[in-house]
PDB file of C-alpha atoms in Angstrom:
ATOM      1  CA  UNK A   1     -10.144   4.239 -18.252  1.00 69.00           C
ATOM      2  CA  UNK A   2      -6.743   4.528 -16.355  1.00 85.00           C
ATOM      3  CA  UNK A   3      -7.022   2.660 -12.993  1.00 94.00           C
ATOM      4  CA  UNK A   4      -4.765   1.379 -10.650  1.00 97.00           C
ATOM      5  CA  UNK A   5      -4.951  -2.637 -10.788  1.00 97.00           C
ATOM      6  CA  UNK A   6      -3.490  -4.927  -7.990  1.00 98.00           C
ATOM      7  CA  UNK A   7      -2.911  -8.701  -7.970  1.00 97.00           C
ATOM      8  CA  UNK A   8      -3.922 -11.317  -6.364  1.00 97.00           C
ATOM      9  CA  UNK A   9      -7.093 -10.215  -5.161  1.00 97.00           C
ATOM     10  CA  UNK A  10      -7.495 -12.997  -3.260  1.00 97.00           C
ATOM     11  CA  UNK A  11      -4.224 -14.856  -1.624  1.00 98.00           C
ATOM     12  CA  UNK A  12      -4.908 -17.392   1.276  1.00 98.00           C
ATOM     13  CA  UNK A  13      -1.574 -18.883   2.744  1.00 97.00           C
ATOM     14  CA  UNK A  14      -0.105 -20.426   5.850  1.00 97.00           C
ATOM     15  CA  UNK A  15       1.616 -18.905   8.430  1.00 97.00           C
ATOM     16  CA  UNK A  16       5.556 -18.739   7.706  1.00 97.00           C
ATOM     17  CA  UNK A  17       5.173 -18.790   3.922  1.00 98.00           C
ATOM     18  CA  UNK A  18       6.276 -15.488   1.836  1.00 98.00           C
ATOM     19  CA  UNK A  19       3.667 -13.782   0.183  1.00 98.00           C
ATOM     20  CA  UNK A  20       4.290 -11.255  -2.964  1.00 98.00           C
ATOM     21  CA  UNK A  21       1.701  -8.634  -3.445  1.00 98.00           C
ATOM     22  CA  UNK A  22       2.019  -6.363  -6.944  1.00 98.00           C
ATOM     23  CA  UNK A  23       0.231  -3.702  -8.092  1.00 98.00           C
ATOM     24  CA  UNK A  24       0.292  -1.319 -11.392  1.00 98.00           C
ATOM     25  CA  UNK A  25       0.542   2.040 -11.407  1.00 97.00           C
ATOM     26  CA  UNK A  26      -1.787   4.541 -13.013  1.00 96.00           C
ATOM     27  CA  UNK A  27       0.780   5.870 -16.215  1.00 95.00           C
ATOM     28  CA  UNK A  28       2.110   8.740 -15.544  1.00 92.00           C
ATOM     29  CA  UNK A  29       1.771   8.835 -11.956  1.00 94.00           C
ATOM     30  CA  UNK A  30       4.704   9.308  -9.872  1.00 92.00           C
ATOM     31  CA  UNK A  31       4.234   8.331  -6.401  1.00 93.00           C
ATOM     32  CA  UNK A  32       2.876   5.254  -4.575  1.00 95.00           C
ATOM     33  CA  UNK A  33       1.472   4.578  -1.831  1.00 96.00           C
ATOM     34  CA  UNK A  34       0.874   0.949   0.108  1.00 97.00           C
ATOM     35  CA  UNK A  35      -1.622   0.476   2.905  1.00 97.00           C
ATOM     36  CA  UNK A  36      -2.806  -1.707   5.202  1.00 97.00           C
ATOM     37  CA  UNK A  37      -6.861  -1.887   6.262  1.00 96.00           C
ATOM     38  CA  UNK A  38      -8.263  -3.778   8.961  1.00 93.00           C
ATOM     39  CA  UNK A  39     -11.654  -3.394  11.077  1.00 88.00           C
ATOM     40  CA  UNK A  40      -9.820  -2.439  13.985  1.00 86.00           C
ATOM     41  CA  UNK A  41      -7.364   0.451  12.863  1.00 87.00           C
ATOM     42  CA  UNK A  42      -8.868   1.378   9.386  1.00 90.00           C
ATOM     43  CA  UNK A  43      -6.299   2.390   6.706  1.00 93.00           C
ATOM     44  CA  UNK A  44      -2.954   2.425   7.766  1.00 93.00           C
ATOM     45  CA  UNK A  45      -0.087   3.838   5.625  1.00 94.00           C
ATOM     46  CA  UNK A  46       3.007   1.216   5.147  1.00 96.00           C
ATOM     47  CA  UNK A  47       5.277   2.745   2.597  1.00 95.00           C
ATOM     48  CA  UNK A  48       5.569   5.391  -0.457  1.00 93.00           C
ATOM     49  CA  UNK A  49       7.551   6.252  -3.275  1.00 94.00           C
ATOM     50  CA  UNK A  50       8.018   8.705  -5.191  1.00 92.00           C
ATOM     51  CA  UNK A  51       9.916   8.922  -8.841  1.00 92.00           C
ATOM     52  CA  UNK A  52      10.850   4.638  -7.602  1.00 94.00           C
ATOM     53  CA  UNK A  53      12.755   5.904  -4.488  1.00 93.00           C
ATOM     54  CA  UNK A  54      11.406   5.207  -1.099  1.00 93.00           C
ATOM     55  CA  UNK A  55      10.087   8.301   0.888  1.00 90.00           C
ATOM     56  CA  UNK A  56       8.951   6.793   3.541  1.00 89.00           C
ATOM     57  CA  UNK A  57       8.701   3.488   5.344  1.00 89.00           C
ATOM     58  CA  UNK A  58       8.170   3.910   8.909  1.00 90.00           C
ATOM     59  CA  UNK A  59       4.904   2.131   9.479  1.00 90.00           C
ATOM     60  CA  UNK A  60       5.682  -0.742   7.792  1.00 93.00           C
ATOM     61  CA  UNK A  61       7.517  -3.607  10.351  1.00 89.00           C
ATOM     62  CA  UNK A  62      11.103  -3.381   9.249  1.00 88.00           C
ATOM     63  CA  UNK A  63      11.617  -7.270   9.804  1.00 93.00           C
ATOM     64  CA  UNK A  64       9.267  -8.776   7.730  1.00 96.00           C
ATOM     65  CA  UNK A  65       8.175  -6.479   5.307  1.00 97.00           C
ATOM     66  CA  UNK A  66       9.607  -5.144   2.664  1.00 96.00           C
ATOM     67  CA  UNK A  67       8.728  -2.650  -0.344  1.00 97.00           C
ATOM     68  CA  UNK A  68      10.083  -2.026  -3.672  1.00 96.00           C
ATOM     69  CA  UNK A  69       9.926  -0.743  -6.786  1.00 96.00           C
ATOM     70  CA  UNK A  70      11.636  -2.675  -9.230  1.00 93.00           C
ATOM     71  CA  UNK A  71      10.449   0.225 -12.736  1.00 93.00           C
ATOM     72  CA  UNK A  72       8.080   2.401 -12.689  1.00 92.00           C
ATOM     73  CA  UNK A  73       5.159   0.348 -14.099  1.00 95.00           C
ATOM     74  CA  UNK A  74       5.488  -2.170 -10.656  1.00 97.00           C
ATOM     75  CA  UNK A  75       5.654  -1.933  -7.231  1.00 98.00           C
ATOM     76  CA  UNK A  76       5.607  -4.851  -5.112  1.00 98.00           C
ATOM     77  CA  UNK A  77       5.112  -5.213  -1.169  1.00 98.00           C
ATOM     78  CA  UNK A  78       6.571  -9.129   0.274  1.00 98.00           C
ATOM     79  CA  UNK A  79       5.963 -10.216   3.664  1.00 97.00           C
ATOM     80  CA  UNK A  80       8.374 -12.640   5.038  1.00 97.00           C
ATOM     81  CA  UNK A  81       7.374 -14.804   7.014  1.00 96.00           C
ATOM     82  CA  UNK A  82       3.633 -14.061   7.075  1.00 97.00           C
ATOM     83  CA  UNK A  83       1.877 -14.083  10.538  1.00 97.00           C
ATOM     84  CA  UNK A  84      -2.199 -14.371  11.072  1.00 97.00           C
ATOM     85  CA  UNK A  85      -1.780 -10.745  12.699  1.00 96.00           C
ATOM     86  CA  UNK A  86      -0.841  -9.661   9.091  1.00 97.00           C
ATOM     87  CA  UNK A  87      -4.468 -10.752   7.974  1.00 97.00           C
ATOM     88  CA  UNK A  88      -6.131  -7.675   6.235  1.00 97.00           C
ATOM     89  CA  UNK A  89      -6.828  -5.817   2.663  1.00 98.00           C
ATOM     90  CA  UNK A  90      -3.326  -4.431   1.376  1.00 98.00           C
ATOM     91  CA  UNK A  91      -4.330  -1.035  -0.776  1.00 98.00           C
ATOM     92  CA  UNK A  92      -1.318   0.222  -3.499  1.00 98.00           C
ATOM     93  CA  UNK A  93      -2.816   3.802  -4.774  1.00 96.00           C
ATOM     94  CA  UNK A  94      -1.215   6.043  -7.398  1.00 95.00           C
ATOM     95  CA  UNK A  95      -0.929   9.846  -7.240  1.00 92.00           C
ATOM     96  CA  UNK A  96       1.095  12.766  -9.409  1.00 86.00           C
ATOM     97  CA  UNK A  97       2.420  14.611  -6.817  1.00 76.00           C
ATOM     98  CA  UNK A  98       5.664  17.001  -5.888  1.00 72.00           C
ATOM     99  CA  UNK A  99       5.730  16.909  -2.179  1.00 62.00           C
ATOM    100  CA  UNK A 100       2.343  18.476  -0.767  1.00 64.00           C
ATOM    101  CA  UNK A 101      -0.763  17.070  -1.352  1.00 71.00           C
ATOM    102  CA  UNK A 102      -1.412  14.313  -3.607  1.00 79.00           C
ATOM    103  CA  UNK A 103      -4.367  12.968  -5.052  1.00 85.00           C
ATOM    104  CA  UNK A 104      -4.609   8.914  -4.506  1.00 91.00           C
ATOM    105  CA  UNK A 105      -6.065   6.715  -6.755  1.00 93.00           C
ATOM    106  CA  UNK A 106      -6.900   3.580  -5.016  1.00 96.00           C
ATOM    107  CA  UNK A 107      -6.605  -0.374  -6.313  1.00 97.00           C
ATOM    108  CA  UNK A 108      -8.963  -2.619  -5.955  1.00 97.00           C
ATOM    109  CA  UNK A 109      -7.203  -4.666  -2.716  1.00 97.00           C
ATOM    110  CA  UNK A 110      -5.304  -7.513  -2.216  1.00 98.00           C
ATOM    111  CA  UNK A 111      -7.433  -9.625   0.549  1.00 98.00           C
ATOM    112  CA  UNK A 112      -4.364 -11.575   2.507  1.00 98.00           C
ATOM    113  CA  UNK A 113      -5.612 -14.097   4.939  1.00 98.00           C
ATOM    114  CA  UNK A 114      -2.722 -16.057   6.634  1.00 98.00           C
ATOM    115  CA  UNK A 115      -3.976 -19.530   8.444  1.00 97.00           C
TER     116      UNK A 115
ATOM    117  CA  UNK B   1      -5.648   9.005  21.199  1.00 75.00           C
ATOM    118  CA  UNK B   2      -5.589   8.639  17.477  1.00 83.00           C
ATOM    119  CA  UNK B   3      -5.001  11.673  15.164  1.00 91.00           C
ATOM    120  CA  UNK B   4      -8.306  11.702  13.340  1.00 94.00           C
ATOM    121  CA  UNK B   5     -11.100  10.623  14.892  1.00 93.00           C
ATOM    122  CA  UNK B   6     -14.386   9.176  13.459  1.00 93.00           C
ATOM    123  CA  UNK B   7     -18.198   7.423  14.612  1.00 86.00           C
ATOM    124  CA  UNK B   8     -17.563   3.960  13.259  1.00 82.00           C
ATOM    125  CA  UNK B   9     -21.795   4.183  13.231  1.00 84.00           C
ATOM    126  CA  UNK B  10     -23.139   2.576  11.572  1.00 91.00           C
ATOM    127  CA  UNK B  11     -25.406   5.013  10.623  1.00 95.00           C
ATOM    128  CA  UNK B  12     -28.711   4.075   9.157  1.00 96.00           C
ATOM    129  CA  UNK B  13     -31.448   6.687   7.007  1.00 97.00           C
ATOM    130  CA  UNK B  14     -34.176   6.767   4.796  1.00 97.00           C
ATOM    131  CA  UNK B  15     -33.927   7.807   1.122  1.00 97.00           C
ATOM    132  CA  UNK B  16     -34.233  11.517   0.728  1.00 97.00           C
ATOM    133  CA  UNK B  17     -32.609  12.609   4.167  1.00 97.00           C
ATOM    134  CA  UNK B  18     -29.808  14.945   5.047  1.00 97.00           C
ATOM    135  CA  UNK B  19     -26.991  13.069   6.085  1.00 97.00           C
ATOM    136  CA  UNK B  20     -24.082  14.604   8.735  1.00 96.00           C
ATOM    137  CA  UNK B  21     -20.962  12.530   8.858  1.00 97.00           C
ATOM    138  CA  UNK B  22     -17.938  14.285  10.669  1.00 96.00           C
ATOM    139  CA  UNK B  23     -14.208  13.716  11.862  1.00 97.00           C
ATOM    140  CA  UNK B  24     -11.976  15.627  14.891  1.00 97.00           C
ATOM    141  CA  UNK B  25      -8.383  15.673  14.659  1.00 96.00           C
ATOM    142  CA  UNK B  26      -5.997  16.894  16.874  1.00 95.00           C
ATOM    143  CA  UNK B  27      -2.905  18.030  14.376  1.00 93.00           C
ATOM    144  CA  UNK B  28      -2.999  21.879  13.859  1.00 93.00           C
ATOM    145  CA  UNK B  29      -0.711  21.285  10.884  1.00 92.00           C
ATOM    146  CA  UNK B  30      -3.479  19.255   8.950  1.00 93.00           C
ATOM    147  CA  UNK B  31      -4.341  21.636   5.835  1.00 92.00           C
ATOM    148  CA  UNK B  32      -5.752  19.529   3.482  1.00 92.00           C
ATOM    149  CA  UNK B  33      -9.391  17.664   4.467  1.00 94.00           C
ATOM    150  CA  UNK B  34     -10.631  15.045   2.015  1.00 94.00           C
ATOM    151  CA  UNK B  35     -13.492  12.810   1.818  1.00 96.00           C
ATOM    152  CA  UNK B  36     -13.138   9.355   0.721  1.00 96.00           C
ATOM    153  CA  UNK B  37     -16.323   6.682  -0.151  1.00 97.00           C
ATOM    154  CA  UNK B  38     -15.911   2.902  -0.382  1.00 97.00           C
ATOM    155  CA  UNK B  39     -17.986   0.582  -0.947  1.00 96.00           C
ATOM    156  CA  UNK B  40     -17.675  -3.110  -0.055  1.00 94.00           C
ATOM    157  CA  UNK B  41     -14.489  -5.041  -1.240  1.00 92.00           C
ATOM    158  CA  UNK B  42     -13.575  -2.244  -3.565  1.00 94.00           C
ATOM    159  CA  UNK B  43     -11.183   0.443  -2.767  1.00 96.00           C
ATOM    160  CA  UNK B  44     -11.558   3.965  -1.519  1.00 96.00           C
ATOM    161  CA  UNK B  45     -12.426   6.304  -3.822  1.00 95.00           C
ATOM    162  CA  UNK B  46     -12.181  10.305  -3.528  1.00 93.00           C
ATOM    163  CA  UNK B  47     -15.152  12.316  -2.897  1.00 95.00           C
ATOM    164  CA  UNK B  48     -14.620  15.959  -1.901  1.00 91.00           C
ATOM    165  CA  UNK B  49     -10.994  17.673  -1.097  1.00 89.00           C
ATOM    166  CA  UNK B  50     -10.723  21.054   0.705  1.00 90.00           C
ATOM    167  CA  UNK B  51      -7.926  22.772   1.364  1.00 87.00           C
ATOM    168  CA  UNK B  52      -8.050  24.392   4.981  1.00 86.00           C
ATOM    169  CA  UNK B  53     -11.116  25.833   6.293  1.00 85.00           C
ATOM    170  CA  UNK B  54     -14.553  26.716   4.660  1.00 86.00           C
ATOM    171  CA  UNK B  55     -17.028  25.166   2.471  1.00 91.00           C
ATOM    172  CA  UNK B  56     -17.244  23.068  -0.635  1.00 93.00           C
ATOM    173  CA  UNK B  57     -20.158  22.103  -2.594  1.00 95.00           C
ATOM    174  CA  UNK B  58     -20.708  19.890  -5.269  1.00 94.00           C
ATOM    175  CA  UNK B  59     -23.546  18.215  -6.780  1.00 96.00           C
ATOM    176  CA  UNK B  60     -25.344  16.669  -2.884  1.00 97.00           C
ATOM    177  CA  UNK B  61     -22.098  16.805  -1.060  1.00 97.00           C
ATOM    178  CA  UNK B  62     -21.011  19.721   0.939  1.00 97.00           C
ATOM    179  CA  UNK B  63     -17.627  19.456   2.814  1.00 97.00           C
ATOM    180  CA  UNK B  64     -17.174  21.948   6.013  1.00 96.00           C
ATOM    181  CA  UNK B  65     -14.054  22.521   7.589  1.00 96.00           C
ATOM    182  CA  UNK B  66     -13.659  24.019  10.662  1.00 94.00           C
ATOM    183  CA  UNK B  67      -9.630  24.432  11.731  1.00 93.00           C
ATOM    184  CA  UNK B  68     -10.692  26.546  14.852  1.00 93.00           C
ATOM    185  CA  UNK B  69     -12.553  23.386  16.338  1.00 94.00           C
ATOM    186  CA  UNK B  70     -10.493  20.632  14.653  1.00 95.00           C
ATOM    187  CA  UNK B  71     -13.965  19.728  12.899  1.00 95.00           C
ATOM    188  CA  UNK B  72     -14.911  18.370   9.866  1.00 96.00           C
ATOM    189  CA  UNK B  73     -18.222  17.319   7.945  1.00 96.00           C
ATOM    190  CA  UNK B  74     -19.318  15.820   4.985  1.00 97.00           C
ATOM    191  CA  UNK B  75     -22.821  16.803   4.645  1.00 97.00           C
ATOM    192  CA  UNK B  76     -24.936  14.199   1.973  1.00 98.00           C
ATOM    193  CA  UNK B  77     -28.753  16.221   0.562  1.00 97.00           C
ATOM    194  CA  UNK B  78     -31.787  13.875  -0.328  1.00 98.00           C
ATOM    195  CA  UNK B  79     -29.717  10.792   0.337  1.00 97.00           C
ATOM    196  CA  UNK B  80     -29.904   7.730  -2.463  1.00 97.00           C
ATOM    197  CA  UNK B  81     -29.356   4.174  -1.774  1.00 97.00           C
ATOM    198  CA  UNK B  82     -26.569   4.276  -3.697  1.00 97.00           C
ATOM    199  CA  UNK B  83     -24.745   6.405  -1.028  1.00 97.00           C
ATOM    200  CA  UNK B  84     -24.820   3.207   0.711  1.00 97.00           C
ATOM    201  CA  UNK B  85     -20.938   2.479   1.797  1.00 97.00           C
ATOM    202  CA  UNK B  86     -17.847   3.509   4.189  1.00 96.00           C
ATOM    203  CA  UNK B  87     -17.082   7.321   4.325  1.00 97.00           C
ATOM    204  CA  UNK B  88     -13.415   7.851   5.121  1.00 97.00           C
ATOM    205  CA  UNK B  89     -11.912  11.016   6.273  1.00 96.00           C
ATOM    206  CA  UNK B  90      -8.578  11.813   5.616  1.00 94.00           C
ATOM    207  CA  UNK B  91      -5.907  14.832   5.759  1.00 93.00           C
ATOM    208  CA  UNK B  92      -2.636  15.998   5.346  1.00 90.00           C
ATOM    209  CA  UNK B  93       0.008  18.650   6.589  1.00 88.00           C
ATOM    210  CA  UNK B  94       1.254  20.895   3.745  1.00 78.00           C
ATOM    211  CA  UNK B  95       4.566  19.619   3.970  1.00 76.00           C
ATOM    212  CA  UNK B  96       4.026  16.051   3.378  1.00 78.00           C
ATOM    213  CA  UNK B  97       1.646  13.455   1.022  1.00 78.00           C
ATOM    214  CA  UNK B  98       1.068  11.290   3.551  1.00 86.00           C
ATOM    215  CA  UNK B  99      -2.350  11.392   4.702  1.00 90.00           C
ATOM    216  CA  UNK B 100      -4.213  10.146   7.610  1.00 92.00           C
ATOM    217  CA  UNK B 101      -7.568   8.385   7.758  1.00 94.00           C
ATOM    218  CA  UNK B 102     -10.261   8.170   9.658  1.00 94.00           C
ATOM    219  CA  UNK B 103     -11.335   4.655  10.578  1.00 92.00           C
ATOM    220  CA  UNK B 104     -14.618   5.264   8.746  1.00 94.00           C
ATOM    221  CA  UNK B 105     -18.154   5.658   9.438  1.00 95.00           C
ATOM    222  CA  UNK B 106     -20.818   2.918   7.483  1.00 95.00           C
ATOM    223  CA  UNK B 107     -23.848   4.353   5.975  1.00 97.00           C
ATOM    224  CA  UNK B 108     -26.863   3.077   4.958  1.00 97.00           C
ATOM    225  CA  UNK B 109     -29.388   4.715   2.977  1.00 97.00           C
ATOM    226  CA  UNK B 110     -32.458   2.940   2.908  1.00 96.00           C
ATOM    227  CA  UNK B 111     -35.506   2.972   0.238  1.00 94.00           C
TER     228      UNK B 111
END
């Protein structure tokens, strides 16, 4: 059963401190995605690669946040330094596609709550 | 005014009704209309995808796009408890993968 898995699920931390999210492809798939959910302005799109190179990246905050994809088995989203405003579930979904649409397989979530 | 609009609800039924969720949008290039469910602390999971306007059926779901009106429905027959979550709306321009989301409307289905 092919899934896309995402660690931590769970990461509480302090204001200031750097904070690694990861998250595992589904094999085969070529692009990924990274988003952002909160109550107040649902599921926002951060970042996505396709093939490891970075596609886009304009609604992720420049300064502190950062995306990468270091093979194609990991991708990896770091906030530094975290803020409480950064508080919310951080998706990573998985898709095959070639530059229209895309089915996304969504992860499980990594709940960030910064103190 | 955000691109795809949704009813937060949430909106609450008894088992065995007809359930009408919809989104507006206000991007003539959106082609592709999809239909995402979540349920609590797990991630969205897709539903129903049509590509631009007219019907699609399967199983209870029916998805309804309208690209004259900007509308869109998701359309749940003899609604189960298990429907119970988030329904998330989300489309695309031909051109691109990115899509946008509604913010979600919460059902509840209950026995």
């Amino acid at each position: 059963d092919a899934r896309v898995t995402q660690t931590p699920r769970h990461k509480v931390t302090e204001m200031g401190q750097e904070v690694t999210m990861r998250c595992q492809p589904i094999l085969g798939h070529n692009t990924v995605f990274w988003y952002r959910q909160t109550m107040m302005q649902g599921l926002e799109l951060l970042a996505y690669f396709r093939n490891r190179a970075p596609l886009d990246d304009s609604g992720m905050p420049k300064d502190r946040f950062s995306a990468e994809m270091p093979d194609a088995t990991l991708a990896t989203l770091k906030i530094q330094p975290s803020e409480p405003r950064d508080s919310a579930v951080y998706f990573c979904a998985s898709g095959l596609g070639e530059g229209a649409y895309c089915e996304q397989y969504f992860g499980p979530g990594t709940r960030l709550t910064v103190t | 005014q955000k691109e795809v609009e949704q009813d937060p609800g949430p909106l609450s039924v008894p088992e065995g009704a007809i359930v009408s969720l919809n989104c507006t949008y206000s991007n003539s290039a959106f082609q592709y209309f999809m239909w995402y469910r979540q349920y609590s602390r797990k991630g969205p999971e897709l539903l129903m995808y049509t590509y631009s306007s007219g019907n699609k059926e399967d199983g209870r779901f029916t998805a309804q796009v309208d690209k004259s009106s900007k509308y869109i429905s998701l359309f749940i027959r003899d609604s189960q408890p298990s429907d119970s979550a988030t329904y998330l709306c989300a489309m695309s321009a031909s051109n691109t993968d990115k899509l946008i989301f509604g913010t979600g409307t919460r059902l509840q289905v209950f026995p």
